[in-house]
Coordinates of C-alpha atoms in Angstrom, one line a residue:
Chain A
M239 CA 27.3 19.5 1.3
A240 CA 29.9 21.5 -0.5
T241 CA 28.2 23.4 -3.2
P242 CA 30.1 25.3 -5.9
T243 CA 30.2 28.9 -4.8
T244 CA 29.9 32.0 -6.8
G245 CA 31.5 35.4 -6.2
S246 CA 34.7 36.0 -4.2
T247 CA 35.8 32.4 -3.6
V248 CA 36.0 31.5 -7.3
A249 CA 39.3 29.6 -8.1
P250 CA 41.9 31.8 -9.8
E251 CA 42.2 29.8 -13.0
T252 CA 38.5 30.2 -13.7
L253 CA 38.6 33.9 -13.1
R254 CA 38.3 35.1 -16.7
T255 CA 34.9 34.4 -18.2
P256 CA 33.2 32.4 -15.4
A257 CA 34.0 35.2 -12.9
V258 CA 32.3 37.7 -15.1
R259 CA 29.3 35.3 -15.5
S260 CA 29.1 34.7 -11.8
K261 CA 29.3 38.4 -11.2
S262 CA 26.3 39.0 -13.5
Q263 CA 24.6 36.0 -11.8
Q264 CA 25.2 37.7 -8.5
K265 CA 23.7 40.9 -9.9
R266 CA 20.7 38.9 -11.2
H267 CA 20.4 37.3 -7.8
N268 CA 20.3 40.8 -6.3
R269 CA 17.8 41.9 -8.8
Y270 CA 15.3 39.1 -8.7
V271 CA 15.7 37.6 -5.2
I272 CA 17.1 40.2 -2.8
A273 CA 15.2 43.2 -4.2
P274 CA 11.7 41.7 -3.8
L275 CA 12.8 40.4 -0.4
V276 CA 13.7 43.8 0.8
L277 CA 10.4 45.2 -0.6
I278 CA 8.1 42.7 1.1
G279 CA 10.3 42.1 4.1
V280 CA 8.4 44.2 6.6
N281 CA 5.1 42.8 5.6
V282 CA 6.4 39.3 5.8
V283 CA 7.5 39.9 9.3
L284 CA 4.2 41.5 10.3
F285 CA 2.4 38.6 8.7
L286 CA 4.4 36.0 10.7
V287 CA 4.1 38.0 13.9
F288 CA 0.4 39.0 13.8
F289 CA -1.2 36.2 11.8
V290 CA 0.9 33.1 11.9
W291 CA 2.1 33.3 15.5
P292 CA -1.4 34.1 17.0
G293 CA -3.0 31.6 14.7
A294 CA -0.7 28.9 15.9
L295 CA -1.1 30.0 19.5
G296 CA -4.9 30.0 19.1
L297 CA -4.8 26.5 17.9
I298 CA -2.6 25.5 20.8
Y299 CA -4.9 27.4 23.3
S300 CA -7.9 25.6 22.0
F301 CA -6.6 22.4 23.4
T302 CA -5.9 23.8 26.8
D303 CA -7.8 25.3 29.7
Y304 CA -5.5 28.4 29.6
R305 CA -7.0 31.4 31.5
G306 CA -4.6 34.1 30.3
V307 CA -2.0 33.4 33.0
G308 CA 0.0 30.4 34.2
R309 CA 1.1 27.3 32.4
L310 CA -0.6 25.6 29.5
N311 CA -2.5 22.6 30.6
F312 CA -3.6 20.4 27.8
I313 CA -7.1 19.0 28.0
G314 CA -7.4 17.4 24.5
L315 CA -10.7 18.0 22.8
A316 CA -12.6 18.9 26.0
N317 CA -13.1 22.5 24.9
F318 CA -14.7 21.4 21.6
Q319 CA -16.9 18.8 23.3
K320 CA -18.1 21.5 25.7
L321 CA -18.6 24.0 22.9
F322 CA -20.8 21.7 20.9
A323 CA -22.9 21.1 23.9
D324 CA -23.1 24.8 24.8
S325 CA -26.4 26.3 23.9
T326 CA -25.2 29.9 24.2
F327 CA -22.5 29.1 21.6
Y328 CA -25.1 27.7 19.3
A329 CA -27.3 30.6 19.8
A330 CA -24.5 33.0 19.0
L331 CA -23.5 31.1 15.9
S332 CA -27.0 30.7 14.6
R333 CA -27.8 34.4 15.3
T334 CA -24.7 35.3 13.3
F335 CA -25.8 33.2 10.4
L336 CA -29.3 34.7 10.5
Y337 CA -27.9 38.1 10.7
T338 CA -25.5 37.4 7.8
L339 CA -28.3 35.9 5.7
L340 CA -30.5 38.9 6.2
S341 CA -28.1 41.7 6.1
V342 CA -25.9 40.7 3.1
P343 CA -28.8 40.7 0.6
L344 CA -30.1 44.0 1.9
I345 CA -26.6 45.6 1.6
Y346 CA -26.2 44.1 -1.9
V347 CA -29.6 45.4 -3.1
S348 CA -29.2 48.8 -1.5
S349 CA -25.7 49.4 -2.8
L350 CA -26.4 48.2 -6.3
G351 CA -29.7 50.0 -6.5
V352 CA -28.2 53.3 -5.3
A353 CA -25.3 52.8 -7.7
A354 CA -27.6 52.1 -10.6
L355 CA -29.5 55.3 -9.9
L356 CA -26.3 57.3 -9.5
V357 CA -24.9 56.3 -12.9
S358 CA -28.2 56.9 -14.7
R359 CA -28.1 60.1 -16.7
A360 CA -31.8 60.5 -16.1
V361 CA -31.3 61.4 -12.5
R362 CA -30.7 65.0 -11.5
G363 CA -28.4 66.1 -8.7
R364 CA -26.3 63.0 -8.7
T365 CA -23.2 64.5 -7.1
A366 CA -25.2 65.9 -4.1
A367 CA -27.0 62.6 -3.8
K368 CA -23.8 60.7 -3.8
I369 CA -22.3 62.9 -1.1
V370 CA -25.3 62.4 1.2
I371 CA -25.4 58.7 0.7
F372 CA -21.7 58.5 1.3
L373 CA -21.8 60.3 4.7
P374 CA -22.6 57.1 6.8
W375 CA -19.3 55.6 5.6
L376 CA -17.4 58.3 7.6
I377 CA -19.2 57.4 10.8
S378 CA -17.6 54.8 13.0
P379 CA -19.5 51.6 13.7
I380 CA -19.7 52.7 17.4
V381 CA -21.5 56.0 16.4
V382 CA -23.6 54.1 13.8
G383 CA -24.8 52.0 16.7
V384 CA -25.5 55.0 18.8
I385 CA -27.5 56.7 16.0
W386 CA -29.7 53.7 15.4
K387 CA -30.2 53.1 19.1
W388 CA -31.4 56.7 19.2
M389 CA -33.7 56.3 16.2
F390 CA -35.3 53.1 17.6
G391 CA -35.6 54.1 21.3
Q392 CA -38.5 52.4 22.9
D393 CA -40.1 55.4 24.6
F394 CA -38.9 58.5 22.9
G395 CA -37.4 57.1 19.7
F396 CA -38.2 58.6 16.4
V397 CA -39.5 55.5 14.8
N398 CA -42.0 54.7 17.6
F399 CA -43.1 58.3 17.6
V400 CA -43.9 58.1 13.9
I401 CA -45.7 54.8 14.4
S402 CA -47.8 56.1 17.2
T403 CA -48.5 59.3 15.3
L404 CA -49.8 57.2 12.4
G405 CA -52.0 55.5 14.9
G406 CA -50.1 52.3 15.4
S407 CA -48.8 51.0 18.7
P408 CA -45.1 51.5 19.5
L409 CA -42.9 48.4 19.0
P410 CA -40.6 47.0 21.7
W411 CA -37.4 47.5 19.6
S412 CA -34.9 46.7 22.3
S413 CA -36.8 44.2 24.4
N414 CA -37.8 41.8 21.6
A415 CA -34.9 39.8 20.2
N416 CA -36.1 39.7 16.6
L417 CA -37.0 43.4 16.6
A418 CA -33.6 44.2 18.0
L419 CA -31.9 42.2 15.3
T420 CA -34.0 44.0 12.7
V421 CA -32.6 47.3 13.9
V422 CA -29.1 45.9 13.7
I423 CA -29.7 44.8 10.1
F424 CA -31.0 48.2 9.1
A425 CA -28.0 49.9 10.8
A426 CA -25.6 47.5 9.0
A427 CA -27.2 48.3 5.6
W428 CA -27.1 52.0 6.3
G429 CA -23.5 52.0 7.3
G430 CA -22.4 49.4 4.7
T431 CA -24.0 50.8 1.5
A432 CA -21.5 53.6 0.7
F433 CA -18.4 51.5 0.2
N434 CA -20.1 48.8 -1.9
M435 CA -21.9 51.5 -3.8
L436 CA -18.5 52.9 -4.9
L437 CA -17.5 49.5 -6.1
F438 CA -20.7 49.1 -8.1
I439 CA -20.5 52.6 -9.6
A440 CA -17.0 51.7 -10.9
A441 CA -18.3 48.4 -12.3
L442 CA -21.4 49.9 -13.9
K443 CA -19.4 52.6 -15.6
N444 CA -17.3 49.8 -17.2
I445 CA -20.2 48.3 -19.0
P446 CA -20.1 49.6 -22.6
E447 CA -23.0 51.9 -23.3
A448 CA -23.3 50.4 -26.8
L449 CA -24.1 47.0 -25.4
L450 CA -27.0 48.4 -23.5
E451 CA -28.2 50.4 -26.4
A452 CA -28.0 47.4 -28.7
A453 CA -30.1 45.4 -26.3
E454 CA -32.6 48.2 -26.1
L455 CA -32.8 48.4 -29.9
D456 CA -33.4 44.7 -30.0
G457 CA -36.4 45.3 -27.9
A458 CA -35.1 44.2 -24.5
N459 CA -37.0 45.9 -21.7
A460 CA -35.3 47.5 -18.7
W461 CA -35.5 44.3 -16.6
Q462 CA -34.1 42.2 -19.5
R463 CA -31.3 44.6 -20.1
F464 CA -30.4 44.5 -16.4
R465 CA -30.7 40.7 -16.2
H466 CA -28.7 39.9 -19.4
V467 CA -26.3 42.8 -19.9
T468 CA -25.7 44.6 -16.6
L469 CA -25.7 41.7 -14.2
P470 CA -23.2 39.6 -16.1
G471 CA -21.1 42.7 -16.6
I472 CA -20.8 43.4 -12.9
A473 CA -20.5 39.7 -11.9
P474 CA -16.9 39.9 -10.6
T475 CA -17.8 43.0 -8.5
S476 CA -21.0 41.3 -7.2
F477 CA -18.9 38.4 -6.2
M478 CA -16.4 40.5 -4.3
V479 CA -19.2 42.5 -2.6
I480 CA -21.0 39.4 -1.5
L481 CA -17.9 37.7 -0.2
L482 CA -16.6 40.8 1.6
S483 CA -19.9 41.7 3.2
T484 CA -20.5 38.1 4.2
I485 CA -17.1 38.0 6.0
H486 CA -17.8 41.4 7.4
A487 CA -21.2 40.4 8.7
M488 CA -19.7 37.2 10.3
K489 CA -17.3 39.3 12.3
E490 CA -19.7 42.2 13.2
F491 CA -18.7 43.5 16.6
A492 CA -18.3 47.2 17.3
M493 CA -21.7 48.4 15.9
I494 CA -23.7 45.7 17.7
Q495 CA -21.8 46.4 20.9
A496 CA -22.9 50.0 20.9
L497 CA -26.4 49.3 19.5
T498 CA -27.7 46.4 21.6
N499 CA -24.7 45.1 23.5
G500 CA -26.0 41.7 22.5
G501 CA -29.4 42.3 24.0
P502 CA -32.1 41.9 25.0
G503 CA -30.3 39.7 27.5
T504 CA -27.8 37.7 25.6
E505 CA -30.1 36.7 22.8
N506 CA -28.4 38.8 20.1
V507 CA -24.8 38.0 21.1
L508 CA -23.0 37.4 17.8
I509 CA -20.1 35.1 17.5
V510 CA -17.2 37.6 17.8
Q511 CA -18.9 39.1 20.9
Y512 CA -19.2 35.6 22.3
I513 CA -15.5 35.1 21.8
Y514 CA -14.7 38.5 23.3
K515 CA -16.9 37.9 26.3
T516 CA -15.6 34.4 27.1
G517 CA -12.0 35.3 26.4
F518 CA -11.6 38.7 27.8
E519 CA -14.4 39.2 30.3
Q520 CA -14.5 35.6 31.7
S521 CA -10.8 34.9 31.0
K522 CA -11.7 31.5 29.5
V523 CA -9.0 31.9 26.9
G524 CA -8.7 28.3 25.9
Y525 CA -12.4 27.9 25.5
A526 CA -12.7 31.2 23.5
S527 CA -9.9 30.0 21.3
A528 CA -11.8 26.8 20.5
A529 CA -14.7 29.0 19.5
S530 CA -12.4 31.0 17.4
M531 CA -11.2 27.9 15.6
V532 CA -14.8 26.9 14.8
L533 CA -15.4 30.5 13.4
M534 CA -12.2 30.2 11.4
V535 CA -13.4 26.9 9.8
V536 CA -16.8 28.4 9.1
L537 CA -15.3 31.5 7.4
L538 CA -13.0 29.4 5.3
A539 CA -15.9 27.1 4.3
I540 CA -17.9 30.2 3.3
A541 CA -15.1 31.6 1.3
L542 CA -14.4 28.3 -0.5
I543 CA -18.1 27.7 -1.3
Q544 CA -18.4 31.2 -2.7
L545 CA -15.2 30.8 -4.7
R546 CA -16.4 27.5 -6.1
F547 CA -19.8 29.1 -7.0
N548 CA -18.1 32.0 -8.6
K549 CA -15.9 29.7 -10.7
K550 CA -18.8 27.7 -11.9
K551 CA -20.7 30.8 -13.0
G552 CA -17.6 32.4 -14.6
Chain B
M193 CA -27.2 58.6 -47.5
A194 CA -25.3 61.2 -49.5
T195 CA -23.4 58.4 -51.3
A196 CA -26.6 56.6 -52.0
A197 CA -28.1 59.7 -53.7
N198 CA -25.1 59.9 -56.0
L199 CA -25.5 56.3 -57.2
P200 CA -27.6 56.1 -60.4
P201 CA -30.4 53.5 -59.8
V202 CA -31.3 52.7 -56.3
S203 CA -31.9 49.1 -55.8
D204 CA -34.8 47.9 -53.7
E205 CA -32.4 46.4 -51.2
V206 CA -30.7 49.7 -50.5
A207 CA -34.0 51.4 -50.2
V208 CA -35.2 48.9 -47.6
L209 CA -31.9 49.3 -45.7
G210 CA -32.4 53.1 -45.7
A211 CA -35.9 52.7 -44.4
E212 CA -34.7 50.5 -41.6
E213 CA -32.1 53.0 -40.7
A214 CA -34.6 55.7 -40.6
A215 CA -36.8 53.6 -38.4
R216 CA -33.8 53.0 -36.2
T217 CA -33.1 56.7 -35.7
A218 CA -36.7 57.2 -34.9
D219 CA -36.4 54.5 -32.3
Q220 CA -33.4 56.3 -30.8
R221 CA -35.4 59.5 -30.7
N222 CA -38.2 57.7 -29.0
M223 CA -35.7 56.2 -26.6
R224 CA -34.3 59.6 -25.8
N225 CA -37.8 60.9 -25.2
G226 CA -38.5 57.9 -23.0
R227 CA -35.4 58.8 -21.0
A228 CA -36.6 62.3 -20.6
K229 CA -39.9 61.1 -19.4
L230 CA -38.2 58.7 -17.0
S231 CA -36.1 61.5 -15.6
A232 CA -38.6 62.9 -13.2
P233 CA -39.7 59.6 -11.5
L234 CA -36.1 58.4 -11.3
T235 CA -34.9 61.6 -9.8
G236 CA -37.8 61.5 -7.4
L237 CA -36.9 57.9 -6.4
M238 CA -33.2 58.8 -6.0
W239 CA -34.0 61.7 -3.7
L240 CA -36.5 59.7 -1.7
I241 CA -33.7 57.2 -1.0
V242 CA -31.4 60.1 -0.2
A243 CA -33.9 61.3 2.3
I244 CA -34.2 57.9 3.9
Y245 CA -30.4 57.7 4.2
A246 CA -30.1 61.3 5.6
L247 CA -32.9 61.0 8.1
P248 CA -31.1 59.1 10.9
L249 CA -28.1 61.4 10.7
L250 CA -30.3 64.5 10.5
W251 CA -32.4 63.4 13.4
F252 CA -29.3 62.6 15.4
I253 CA -27.5 65.9 14.8
L254 CA -30.6 68.0 15.3
S255 CA -31.3 66.1 18.6
S256 CA -27.9 67.1 19.8
F257 CA -29.0 70.7 19.8
K258 CA -32.0 70.0 22.0
P259 CA -31.9 70.5 25.8
G260 CA -32.1 67.3 27.8
S261 CA -35.7 68.0 28.8
E262 CA -36.8 68.3 25.2
L263 CA -35.2 65.0 24.2
F264 CA -37.8 63.2 26.2
T265 CA -41.1 65.1 25.9
Y266 CA -43.9 64.3 23.5
P267 CA -44.6 65.3 20.8
L268 CA -41.1 65.0 19.3
S269 CA -40.2 67.5 16.7
M270 CA -37.5 67.4 14.1
I271 CA -36.3 70.9 14.6
P272 CA -35.3 71.8 18.2
R273 CA -37.9 74.1 19.8
E274 CA -35.1 75.5 21.9
W275 CA -31.5 75.5 20.5
T276 CA -28.7 74.8 23.0
F277 CA -25.1 73.9 23.0
Q278 CA -25.3 72.5 26.5
G279 CA -24.9 68.9 25.3
F280 CA -21.6 69.7 23.5
I281 CA -20.3 71.8 26.4
D282 CA -21.1 69.0 28.9
A283 CA -19.5 66.4 26.6
W284 CA -16.4 68.5 26.1
E285 CA -16.0 68.9 29.9
R286 CA -16.8 65.3 30.7
V287 CA -14.7 63.7 28.0
D288 CA -11.1 64.5 27.5
F289 CA -11.5 65.1 23.8
A290 CA -8.1 66.9 23.3
Q291 CA -6.3 63.8 24.5
Y292 CA -8.5 61.4 22.6
F293 CA -8.3 63.4 19.4
L294 CA -4.5 63.5 19.8
N295 CA -4.4 59.7 20.4
T296 CA -6.7 58.9 17.5
A297 CA -5.0 61.3 15.1
T298 CA -1.6 59.9 16.0
V299 CA -2.7 56.3 15.4
A300 CA -4.5 57.1 12.2
L301 CA -1.7 59.2 10.7
V302 CA 1.2 57.1 11.6
T303 CA -0.6 53.9 10.6
T304 CA -1.7 55.4 7.3
V305 CA 1.8 56.5 6.4
L306 CA 3.3 53.1 7.2
T307 CA 0.5 51.2 5.5
V308 CA 0.7 53.2 2.3
F309 CA 4.5 52.9 2.1
F310 CA 4.7 49.1 2.9
S311 CA 1.7 48.3 0.8
A312 CA 3.3 50.0 -2.1
C313 CA 6.6 48.1 -1.6
T314 CA 4.8 44.8 -1.2
G315 CA 2.3 45.4 -4.1
Y316 CA 5.1 46.3 -6.4
A317 CA 7.2 43.2 -5.5
L318 CA 4.1 41.0 -6.0
A319 CA 3.4 42.5 -9.4
K320 CA 6.8 42.7 -10.8
Y321 CA 8.9 39.9 -9.4
N322 CA 7.5 36.5 -10.2
N323 CA 9.6 34.2 -8.1
P324 CA 8.3 31.4 -5.9
G325 CA 8.8 33.4 -2.7
T326 CA 6.7 36.3 -3.7
R327 CA 4.0 34.0 -5.2
L328 CA 3.8 32.2 -1.9
F329 CA 3.5 35.4 0.0
F330 CA 0.7 36.5 -2.3
V331 CA -1.3 33.5 -1.2
C332 CA -0.6 34.3 2.4
I333 CA -1.9 37.8 2.0
L334 CA -5.0 36.4 0.4
A335 CA -5.5 34.3 3.4
T336 CA -5.5 37.3 5.7
T337 CA -8.6 38.6 4.1
M338 CA -10.4 35.3 4.7
L339 CA -9.1 35.1 8.3
P340 CA -9.7 38.4 9.9
T341 CA -8.0 39.3 13.2
E342 CA -11.4 39.0 15.0
V343 CA -10.9 35.3 14.7
I344 CA -7.7 35.3 16.8
L345 CA -8.4 37.9 19.3
N346 CA -7.1 36.2 22.4
P347 CA -3.8 34.8 21.1
T348 CA -3.2 38.2 19.4
F349 CA -3.6 39.8 22.8
T350 CA -0.9 37.4 24.1
V351 CA 1.4 38.3 21.3
I352 CA 0.9 42.0 21.9
R353 CA 1.6 41.5 25.6
D354 CA 4.7 39.4 25.0
L355 CA 6.1 42.0 22.6
G356 CA 5.7 44.7 25.2
L357 CA 3.2 46.6 23.0
Y358 CA 0.3 46.3 25.5
N359 CA -1.2 49.6 26.6
S360 CA 0.6 51.7 24.1
L361 CA -0.4 53.4 20.9
S362 CA 2.2 51.4 19.0
G363 CA 0.3 48.3 20.0
I364 CA -2.5 49.5 17.8
I365 CA -0.3 50.9 15.0
V366 CA 2.1 48.0 14.4
P367 CA -0.4 45.1 13.8
S368 CA -2.5 47.3 11.5
V369 CA 0.2 48.2 9.0
L370 CA -0.2 45.0 6.9
T371 CA -3.4 45.6 5.0
A372 CA -4.5 43.1 2.4
T373 CA -6.6 45.7 0.6
G374 CA -3.7 48.1 0.3
V375 CA -1.4 45.4 -1.0
F376 CA -4.0 44.4 -3.6
M377 CA -4.6 47.9 -4.7
F378 CA -0.9 48.5 -5.4
R379 CA -0.4 45.1 -6.9
Q380 CA -3.3 45.6 -9.4
F381 CA -1.9 49.1 -10.2
F382 CA 1.6 47.9 -10.8
L383 CA 0.4 45.1 -13.0
T384 CA -0.8 47.7 -15.4
V385 CA 2.6 49.4 -15.6
P386 CA 4.4 48.1 -18.6
D387 CA 7.5 45.9 -17.9
D388 CA 9.4 47.8 -20.7
L389 CA 9.6 50.7 -18.3
L390 CA 11.5 48.5 -15.8
H391 CA 13.7 47.0 -18.5
S392 CA 14.8 50.3 -19.9
A393 CA 15.5 51.6 -16.4
R394 CA 17.6 48.5 -15.8
I395 CA 19.5 49.0 -19.0
D396 CA 20.2 52.5 -18.0
G397 CA 21.8 51.1 -14.9
A398 CA 19.3 52.0 -12.3
S399 CA 19.2 49.7 -9.3
E400 CA 16.0 47.9 -8.3
L401 CA 15.3 50.1 -5.3
T402 CA 16.1 53.3 -7.4
I403 CA 13.5 52.1 -9.9
F404 CA 11.0 51.6 -7.2
F405 CA 11.5 54.8 -5.4
R406 CA 12.3 57.2 -8.3
I407 CA 9.9 55.8 -11.0
M408 CA 7.3 53.4 -9.6
L409 CA 6.3 55.1 -6.4
P410 CA 5.7 58.5 -8.0
L411 CA 3.8 56.8 -10.8
S412 CA 1.4 55.2 -8.3
R413 CA 0.3 58.6 -6.8
P414 CA -3.4 58.0 -7.5
I415 CA -3.5 54.7 -5.7
L416 CA -1.3 56.1 -2.9
F417 CA -3.8 58.9 -2.3
T418 CA -6.8 56.6 -2.5
L419 CA -5.3 54.1 0.0
A420 CA -4.3 57.0 2.3
I421 CA -7.9 58.2 2.4
F422 CA -9.3 54.8 3.1
S423 CA -6.6 53.8 5.6
F424 CA -7.2 57.0 7.6
Q425 CA -10.9 56.3 7.8
W426 CA -10.3 52.7 8.9
R427 CA -7.9 53.7 11.6
W428 CA -9.8 56.7 12.8
N429 CA -12.9 54.5 13.3
D430 CA -11.2 51.3 14.5
Y431 CA -12.5 49.8 17.6
I432 CA -11.5 46.3 18.2
W433 CA -7.7 46.8 18.4
P434 CA -7.8 49.8 20.7
L435 CA -10.3 47.9 22.8
I436 CA -8.0 44.9 23.4
V437 CA -4.7 46.8 23.4
L438 CA -5.5 49.8 25.6
N439 CA -6.2 49.7 29.3
D440 CA -5.2 53.1 30.6
P441 CA -7.9 55.7 29.7
K442 CA -5.2 58.2 28.9
W443 CA -4.4 56.2 25.8
Y444 CA -8.0 55.7 24.8
T445 CA -9.0 56.5 21.2
L446 CA -12.2 58.3 20.5
Q447 CA -14.1 55.1 19.7
V448 CA -13.2 53.3 23.0
A449 CA -14.0 56.5 24.9
L450 CA -17.4 56.8 23.2
R451 CA -18.2 53.2 23.9
S452 CA -17.5 53.7 27.6
I453 CA -20.3 56.4 27.6
V454 CA -22.7 54.0 25.7
G455 CA -21.8 51.2 28.1
A456 CA -22.8 53.1 31.2
E457 CA -25.8 51.9 33.2
N458 CA -27.9 54.9 32.5
I459 CA -26.9 56.5 29.3
D460 CA -26.6 60.3 29.6
W461 CA -28.1 61.0 26.2
P462 CA -27.4 64.7 25.9
V463 CA -23.7 64.0 26.6
L464 CA -23.6 61.0 24.4
L465 CA -25.2 62.9 21.5
G466 CA -22.9 65.8 21.9
A467 CA -19.8 63.6 22.2
S468 CA -20.8 61.5 19.2
V469 CA -21.3 64.5 17.0
I470 CA -18.0 66.0 18.1
S471 CA -16.3 62.7 17.3
I472 CA -17.6 62.6 13.7
L473 CA -16.8 66.2 12.9
P474 CA -13.1 65.9 12.0
L475 CA -13.7 63.2 9.4
V476 CA -16.7 65.0 8.0
L477 CA -14.7 68.2 7.6
V478 CA -11.9 66.4 5.9
F479 CA -14.5 64.7 3.6
F480 CA -16.0 67.9 2.5
V481 CA -12.6 69.4 1.7
C482 CA -11.5 66.5 -0.4
Q483 CA -14.9 65.0 -1.3
K484 CA -14.1 65.0 -5.0
Y485 CA -11.1 62.7 -4.5
V486 CA -12.9 60.4 -2.0
L487 CA -15.9 59.8 -4.3
N488 CA -13.7 59.3 -7.4
A489 CA -11.2 57.2 -5.5
D490 CA -10.5 54.0 -7.4
V491 CA -11.6 51.6 -4.6
S492 CA -12.1 48.9 -7.1
A493 CA -8.4 48.9 -7.9
G494 CA -7.8 45.9 -5.6
L495 CA -10.6 43.9 -6.9
K496 CA -10.3 44.0 -10.7
D497 CA -8.9 40.9 -12.3

């Protein structure tokens, strides 16, 4: 297709005005097409290389029995069939859901509660309190895992010591699956509060004081003010916090690896650990990729449901 | 009230209004008293929560000063009965901290500089050029927050290997440069910069890149600083990338090195406690130096509509 060209190959007889126009067109082109392209170029390449390429590879792997080396051998849907019959996969997936369902509300309540106290003028020593509560954010998930493993040690752990000092009997924190998961949930809330707290503080500060005072004058009690003024005011932030911490919980890996390593046994293996173990430790790359695809669908579904929910409310 | 006093006859209506107003100020006074009364319990509650948050860390750090024998003798005590640095000394001898600090710092610093720079470029382009290409890329960036790298671990490993980045620090750095949060933060910031500023610069003959580098980038300093803080923390504490990219212990980052102590059959607690405390020191020190900036950082910049 021969298209009319602009720039240097313009016919001589049209040089006067059209050439000027095409020159300015060229300049516009540079301004509005080339400039943004230069600016986003590197990130586009990174996106293609580290998201699109592995994403496509993962999809391909999920239909093969690839083990990390050798040729790709397509086996159709066999991985998925095997996956849906695999009780350890189900256990990992359902544990991940359980963990998410329990830890996200705890993180939400703790970060909102702390943020509400930290913006209340009635509280003394807010800056110092903020610094202390922020400290866990600096600590890597690995060390967060180590800290809580140390707190909840079975024989010489702090928590069991307190329980037995108070006359109770020490709990088997690491050999009982549900207790081990409880510890993981506490650790996640401890490590996950600070960042969300900052988000909530920013949101709470944005609520006009006059609105709260008006509600107070109208006789609304603290709960009513919170329910009808504060909560709607921070709705967009709430939505982001819930969405981000849900996705974060679904891909929890480092902290749980240091804390329980999926134990006791393999009862608390969460889905990312399952993918890591099958893919890297047992070299079942094709099979692990199929599990990854299922996780991807689950995450997308969660994001879409929450988006829909958010739209309805907004 | 002063004007009302100057008016000759005060109508009943005005009088009622005045009374209502007086009642209102009384209400407000009561409210303020109520707040003062609330102050003590709320402060108490806050500090109880602070104590709960501080306890694990305090217990952990104090334990690292106890000799190995004291760690496992009843009754436990918060304050070490005998203070010792042996755990730290052993950890320092056992773990090649100098190397791991160097590796981790290199990764964190280089990635942070690149992330901040390319996030600024991308965020600016997404905010100020509204052509189909940039709009499509915005959707793509959104997708990366929904589909975290953890989901595509194995194929990403293949890509890293095929690119020759396996077992090198650049294998951790390069894939981490594109950060959705960073791009969002800059996009939201640049949306608030008036277009008129751009137009007048264009009329003055500035090229697009000049506008970006000379006007926009300096303007975005607060976001730049915020993202730098956050990016540094993310990279310093990163675990999954170093874990899959590194094989040779000489390239290990702190987190992978720590994990190899936790993963041992029998955990050597004095060494693990010492090593963990040493590993968190650099970030804690940086935090206390620029604590004001960290706590006031506009983390919500990427989230506001």
